[in-house]
mmCIF file with all atom_site columns, C-alpha atoms in Angstrom:
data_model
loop_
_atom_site.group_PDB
_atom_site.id
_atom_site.type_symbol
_atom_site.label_atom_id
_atom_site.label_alt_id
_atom_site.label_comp_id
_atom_site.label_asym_id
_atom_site.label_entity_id
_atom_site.label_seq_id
_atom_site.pdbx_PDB_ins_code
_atom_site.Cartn_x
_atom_site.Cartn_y
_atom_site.Cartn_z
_atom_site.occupancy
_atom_site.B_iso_or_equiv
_atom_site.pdbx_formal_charge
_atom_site.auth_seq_id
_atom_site.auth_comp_id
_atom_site.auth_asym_id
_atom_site.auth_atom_id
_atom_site.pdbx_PDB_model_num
ATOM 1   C CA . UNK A 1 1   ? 25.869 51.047 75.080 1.00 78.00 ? 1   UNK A CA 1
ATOM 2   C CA . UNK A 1 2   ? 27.524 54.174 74.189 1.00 79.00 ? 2   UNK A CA 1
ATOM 3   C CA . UNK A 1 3   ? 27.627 55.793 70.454 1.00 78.00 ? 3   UNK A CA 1
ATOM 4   C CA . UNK A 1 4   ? 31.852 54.692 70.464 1.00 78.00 ? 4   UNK A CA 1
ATOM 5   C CA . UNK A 1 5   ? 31.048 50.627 71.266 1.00 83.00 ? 5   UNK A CA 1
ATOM 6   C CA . UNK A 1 6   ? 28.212 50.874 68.850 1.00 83.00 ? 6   UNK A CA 1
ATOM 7   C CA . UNK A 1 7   ? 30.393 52.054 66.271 1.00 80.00 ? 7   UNK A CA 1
ATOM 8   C CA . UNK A 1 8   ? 33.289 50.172 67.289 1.00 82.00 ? 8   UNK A CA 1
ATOM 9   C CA . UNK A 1 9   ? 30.382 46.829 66.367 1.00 87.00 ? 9   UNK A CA 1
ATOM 10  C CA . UNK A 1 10  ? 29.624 48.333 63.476 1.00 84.00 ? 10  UNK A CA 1
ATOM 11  C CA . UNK A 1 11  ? 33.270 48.915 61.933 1.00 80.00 ? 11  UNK A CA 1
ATOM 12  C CA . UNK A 1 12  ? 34.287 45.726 63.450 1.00 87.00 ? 12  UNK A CA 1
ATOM 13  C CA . UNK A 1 13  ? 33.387 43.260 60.604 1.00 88.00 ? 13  UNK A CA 1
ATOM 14  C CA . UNK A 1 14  ? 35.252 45.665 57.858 1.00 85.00 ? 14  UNK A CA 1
ATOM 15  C CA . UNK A 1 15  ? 38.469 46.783 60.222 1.00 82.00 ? 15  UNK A CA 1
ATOM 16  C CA . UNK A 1 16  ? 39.356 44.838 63.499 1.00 86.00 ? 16  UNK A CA 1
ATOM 17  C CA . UNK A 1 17  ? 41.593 46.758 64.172 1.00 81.00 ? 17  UNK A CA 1
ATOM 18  C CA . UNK A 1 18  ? 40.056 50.010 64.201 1.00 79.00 ? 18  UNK A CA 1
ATOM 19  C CA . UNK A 1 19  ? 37.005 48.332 66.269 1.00 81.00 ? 19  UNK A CA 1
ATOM 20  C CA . UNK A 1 20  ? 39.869 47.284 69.061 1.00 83.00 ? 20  UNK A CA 1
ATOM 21  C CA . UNK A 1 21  ? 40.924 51.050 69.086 1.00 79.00 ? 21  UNK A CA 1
ATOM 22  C CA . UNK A 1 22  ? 37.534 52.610 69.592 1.00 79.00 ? 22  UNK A CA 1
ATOM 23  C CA . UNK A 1 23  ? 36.618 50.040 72.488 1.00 82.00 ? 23  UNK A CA 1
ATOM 24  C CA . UNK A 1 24  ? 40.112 50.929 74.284 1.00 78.00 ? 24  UNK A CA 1
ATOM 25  C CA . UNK A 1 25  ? 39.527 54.185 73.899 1.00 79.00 ? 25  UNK A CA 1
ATOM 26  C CA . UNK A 1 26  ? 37.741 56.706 77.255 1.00 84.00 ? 26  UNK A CA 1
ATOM 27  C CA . UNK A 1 27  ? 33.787 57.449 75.913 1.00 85.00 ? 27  UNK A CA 1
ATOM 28  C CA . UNK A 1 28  ? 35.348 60.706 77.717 1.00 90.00 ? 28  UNK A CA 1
ATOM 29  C CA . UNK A 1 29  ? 37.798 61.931 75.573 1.00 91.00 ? 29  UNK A CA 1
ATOM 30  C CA . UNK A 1 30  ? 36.117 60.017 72.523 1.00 90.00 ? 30  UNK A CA 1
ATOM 31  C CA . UNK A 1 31  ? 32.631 62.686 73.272 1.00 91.00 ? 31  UNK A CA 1
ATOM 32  C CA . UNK A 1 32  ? 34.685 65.177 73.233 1.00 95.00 ? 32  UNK A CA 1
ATOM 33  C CA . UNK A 1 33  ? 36.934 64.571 70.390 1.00 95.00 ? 33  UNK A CA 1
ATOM 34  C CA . UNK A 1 34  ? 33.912 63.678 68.294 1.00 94.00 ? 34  UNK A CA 1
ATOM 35  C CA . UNK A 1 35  ? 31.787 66.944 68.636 1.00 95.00 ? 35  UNK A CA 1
ATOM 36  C CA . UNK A 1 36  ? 35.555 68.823 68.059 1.00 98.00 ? 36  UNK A CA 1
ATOM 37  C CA . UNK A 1 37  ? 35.523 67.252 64.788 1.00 97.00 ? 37  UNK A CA 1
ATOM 38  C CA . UNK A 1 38  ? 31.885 68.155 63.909 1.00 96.00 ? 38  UNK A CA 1
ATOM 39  C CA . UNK A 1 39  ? 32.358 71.678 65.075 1.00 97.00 ? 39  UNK A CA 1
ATOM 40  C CA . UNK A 1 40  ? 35.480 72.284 63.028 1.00 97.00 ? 40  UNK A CA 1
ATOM 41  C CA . UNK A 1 41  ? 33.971 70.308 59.762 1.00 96.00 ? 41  UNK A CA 1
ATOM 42  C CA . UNK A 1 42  ? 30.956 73.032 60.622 1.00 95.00 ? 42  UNK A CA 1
ATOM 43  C CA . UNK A 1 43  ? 33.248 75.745 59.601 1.00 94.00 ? 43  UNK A CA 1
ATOM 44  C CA . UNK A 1 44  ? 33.544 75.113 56.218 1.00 92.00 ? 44  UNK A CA 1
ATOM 45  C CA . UNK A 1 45  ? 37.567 75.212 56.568 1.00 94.00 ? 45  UNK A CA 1
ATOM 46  C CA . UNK A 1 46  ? 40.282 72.503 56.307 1.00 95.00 ? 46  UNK A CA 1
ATOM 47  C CA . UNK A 1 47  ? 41.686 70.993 59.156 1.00 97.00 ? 47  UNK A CA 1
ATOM 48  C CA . UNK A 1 48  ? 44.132 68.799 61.039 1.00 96.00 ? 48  UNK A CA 1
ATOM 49  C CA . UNK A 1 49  ? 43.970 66.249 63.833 1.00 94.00 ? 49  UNK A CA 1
ATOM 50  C CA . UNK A 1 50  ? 46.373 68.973 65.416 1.00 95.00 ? 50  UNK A CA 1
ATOM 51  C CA . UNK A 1 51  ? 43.828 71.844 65.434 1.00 97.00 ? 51  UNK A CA 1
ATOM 52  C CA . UNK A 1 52  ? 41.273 69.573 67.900 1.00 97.00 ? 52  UNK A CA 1
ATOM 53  C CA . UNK A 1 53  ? 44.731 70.307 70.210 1.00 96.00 ? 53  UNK A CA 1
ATOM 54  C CA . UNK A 1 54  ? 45.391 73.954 69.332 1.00 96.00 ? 54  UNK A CA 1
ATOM 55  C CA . UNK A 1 55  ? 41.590 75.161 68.293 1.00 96.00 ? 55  UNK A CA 1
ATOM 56  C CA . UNK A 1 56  ? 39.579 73.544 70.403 1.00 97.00 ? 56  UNK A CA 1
ATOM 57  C CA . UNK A 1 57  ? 41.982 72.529 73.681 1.00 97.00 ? 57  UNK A CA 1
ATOM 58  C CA . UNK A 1 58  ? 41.601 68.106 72.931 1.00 96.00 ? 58  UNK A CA 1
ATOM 59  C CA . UNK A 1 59  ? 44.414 66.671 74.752 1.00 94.00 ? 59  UNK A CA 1
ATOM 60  C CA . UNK A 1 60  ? 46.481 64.126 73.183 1.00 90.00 ? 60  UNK A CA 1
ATOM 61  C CA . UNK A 1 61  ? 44.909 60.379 73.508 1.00 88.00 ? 61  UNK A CA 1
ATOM 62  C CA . UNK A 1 62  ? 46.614 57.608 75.051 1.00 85.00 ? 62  UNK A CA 1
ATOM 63  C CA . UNK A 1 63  ? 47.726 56.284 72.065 1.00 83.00 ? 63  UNK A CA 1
ATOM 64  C CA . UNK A 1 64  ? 47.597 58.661 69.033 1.00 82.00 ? 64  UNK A CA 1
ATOM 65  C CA . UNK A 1 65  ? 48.249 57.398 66.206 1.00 79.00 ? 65  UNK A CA 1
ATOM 66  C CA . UNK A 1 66  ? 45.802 54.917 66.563 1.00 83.00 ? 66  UNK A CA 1
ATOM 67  C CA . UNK A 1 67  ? 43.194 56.500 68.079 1.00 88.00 ? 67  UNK A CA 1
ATOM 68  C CA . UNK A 1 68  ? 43.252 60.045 66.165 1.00 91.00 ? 68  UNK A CA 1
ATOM 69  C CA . UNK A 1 69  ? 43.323 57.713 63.074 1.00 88.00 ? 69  UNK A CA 1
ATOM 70  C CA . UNK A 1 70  ? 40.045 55.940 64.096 1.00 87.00 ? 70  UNK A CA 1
ATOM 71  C CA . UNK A 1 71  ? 38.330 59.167 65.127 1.00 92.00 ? 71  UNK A CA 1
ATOM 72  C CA . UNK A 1 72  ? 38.938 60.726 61.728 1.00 94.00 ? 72  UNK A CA 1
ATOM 73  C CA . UNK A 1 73  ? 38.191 57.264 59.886 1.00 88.00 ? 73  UNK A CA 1
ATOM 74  C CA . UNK A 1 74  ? 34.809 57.151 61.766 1.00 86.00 ? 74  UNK A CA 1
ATOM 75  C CA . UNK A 1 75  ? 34.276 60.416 61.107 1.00 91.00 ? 75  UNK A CA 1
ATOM 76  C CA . UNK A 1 76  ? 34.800 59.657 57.150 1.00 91.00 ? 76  UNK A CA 1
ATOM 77  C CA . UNK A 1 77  ? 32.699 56.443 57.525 1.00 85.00 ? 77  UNK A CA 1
ATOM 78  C CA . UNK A 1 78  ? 30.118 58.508 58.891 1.00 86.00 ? 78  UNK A CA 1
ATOM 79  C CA . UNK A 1 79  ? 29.669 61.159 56.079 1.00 91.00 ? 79  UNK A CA 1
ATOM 80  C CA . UNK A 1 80  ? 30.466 64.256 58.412 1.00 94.00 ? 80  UNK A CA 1
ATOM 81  C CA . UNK A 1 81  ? 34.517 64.686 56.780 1.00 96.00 ? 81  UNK A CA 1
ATOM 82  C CA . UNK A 1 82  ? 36.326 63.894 53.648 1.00 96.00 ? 82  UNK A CA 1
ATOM 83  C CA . UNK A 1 83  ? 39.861 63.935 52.829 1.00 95.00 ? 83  UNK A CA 1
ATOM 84  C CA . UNK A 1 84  ? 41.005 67.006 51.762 1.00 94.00 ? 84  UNK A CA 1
ATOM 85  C CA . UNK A 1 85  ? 44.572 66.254 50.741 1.00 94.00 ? 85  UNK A CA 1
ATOM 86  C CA . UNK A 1 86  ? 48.330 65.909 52.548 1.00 96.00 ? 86  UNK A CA 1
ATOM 87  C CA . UNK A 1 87  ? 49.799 69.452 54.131 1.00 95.00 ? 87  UNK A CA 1
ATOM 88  C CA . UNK A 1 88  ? 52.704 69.664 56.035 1.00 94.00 ? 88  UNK A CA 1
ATOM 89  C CA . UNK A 1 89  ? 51.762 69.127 60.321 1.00 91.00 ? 89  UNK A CA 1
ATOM 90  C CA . UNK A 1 90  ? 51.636 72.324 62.191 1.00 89.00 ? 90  UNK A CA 1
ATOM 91  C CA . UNK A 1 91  ? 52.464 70.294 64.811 1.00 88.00 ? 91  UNK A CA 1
ATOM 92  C CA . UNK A 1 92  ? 55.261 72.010 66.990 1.00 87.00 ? 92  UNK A CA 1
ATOM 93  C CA . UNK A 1 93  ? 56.909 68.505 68.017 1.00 85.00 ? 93  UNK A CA 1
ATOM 94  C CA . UNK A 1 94  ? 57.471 67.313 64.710 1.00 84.00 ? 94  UNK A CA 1
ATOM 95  C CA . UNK A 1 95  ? 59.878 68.705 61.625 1.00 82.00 ? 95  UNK A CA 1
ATOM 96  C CA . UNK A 1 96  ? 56.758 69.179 58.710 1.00 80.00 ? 96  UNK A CA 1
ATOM 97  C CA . UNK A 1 97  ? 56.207 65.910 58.119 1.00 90.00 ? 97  UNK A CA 1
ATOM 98  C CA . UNK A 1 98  ? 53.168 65.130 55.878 1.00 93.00 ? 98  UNK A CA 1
ATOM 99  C CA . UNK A 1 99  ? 49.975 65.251 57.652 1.00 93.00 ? 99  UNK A CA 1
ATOM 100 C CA . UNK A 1 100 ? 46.317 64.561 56.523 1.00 95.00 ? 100 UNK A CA 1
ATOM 101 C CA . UNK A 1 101 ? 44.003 67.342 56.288 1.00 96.00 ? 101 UNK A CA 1
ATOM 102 C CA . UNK A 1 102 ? 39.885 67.296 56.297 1.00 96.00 ? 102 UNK A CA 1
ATOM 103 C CA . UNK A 1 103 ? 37.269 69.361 55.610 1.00 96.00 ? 103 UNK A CA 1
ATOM 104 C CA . UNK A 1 104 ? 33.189 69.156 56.283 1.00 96.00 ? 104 UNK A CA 1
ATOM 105 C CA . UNK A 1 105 ? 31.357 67.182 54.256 1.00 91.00 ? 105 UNK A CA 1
ATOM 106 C CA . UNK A 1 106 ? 29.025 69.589 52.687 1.00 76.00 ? 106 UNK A CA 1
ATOM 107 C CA . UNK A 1 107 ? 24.951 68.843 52.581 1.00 50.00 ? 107 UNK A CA 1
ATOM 108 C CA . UNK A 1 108 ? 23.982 68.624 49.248 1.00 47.00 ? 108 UNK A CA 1
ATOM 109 C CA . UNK A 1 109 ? 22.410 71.470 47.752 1.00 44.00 ? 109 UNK A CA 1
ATOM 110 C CA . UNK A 1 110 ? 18.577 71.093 47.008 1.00 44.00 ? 110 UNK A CA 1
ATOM 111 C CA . UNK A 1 111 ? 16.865 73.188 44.511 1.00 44.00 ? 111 UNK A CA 1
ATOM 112 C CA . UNK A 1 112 ? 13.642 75.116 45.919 1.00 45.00 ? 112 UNK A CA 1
ATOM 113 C CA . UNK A 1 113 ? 11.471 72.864 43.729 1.00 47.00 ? 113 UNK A CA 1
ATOM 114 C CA . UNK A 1 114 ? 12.935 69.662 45.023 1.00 43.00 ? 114 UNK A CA 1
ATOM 115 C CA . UNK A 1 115 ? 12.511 71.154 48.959 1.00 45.00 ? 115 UNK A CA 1
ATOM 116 C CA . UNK A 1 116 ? 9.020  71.892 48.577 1.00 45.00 ? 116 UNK A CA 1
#
């Protein structure tokens, strides 16, 4: 079973819908997609769904809105992003419409005394 249908049985009992999305969805372009979003959370900078297009050369999925919106939700789920606020999409086929924007989830900070 791959790490998308186990999450897709994991999310199911909370969001159906979202566990539909992940199952229809390639493991292909999900594996892909997935390590985009860990690499840009790894910067330290915010981001869009559109950068995983421009940055790091994701196409499109079959059905966007649902699946970029279950990749960034199990992403959230997860612990790896958090929402960083609404900025307008750089996206060059649409007129600045409001679009979601993420940034890493940051480690939390241990003290030398509590790492030892």
């Amino acid at each position: 079973m791959s790490d998308r249908e186990q999450l897709a049985d994991q999310i199911e009992p909370v969001n159906q819908g979202i566990a539909d999305t992940l199952r229809a969805t390639s493991d292909d372009w999900w594996s892909r997609a997935s390590r985009a979003v860990d690499y840009l959370a790894s910067t330290g900078r915010p981001f869009t769904a559109y950068d995983l297009v421009s940055v790091c050369g994701i196409e499109e999925p079959d059905r966007p809105a649902s699946q970029w919106g279950s990749l960034f939700s199990a992403k959230r789920t997860a612990g790896v992003i958090v929402h960083a606020g609404f900025v307008r999409s750089p996206r060059p086929t649409v007129k600045g419409s409001a679009c979601s924007q993420w940034i890493g989830k940051a480690a939390p900070i241990q003290s030398e005394r509590s790492a030892a």
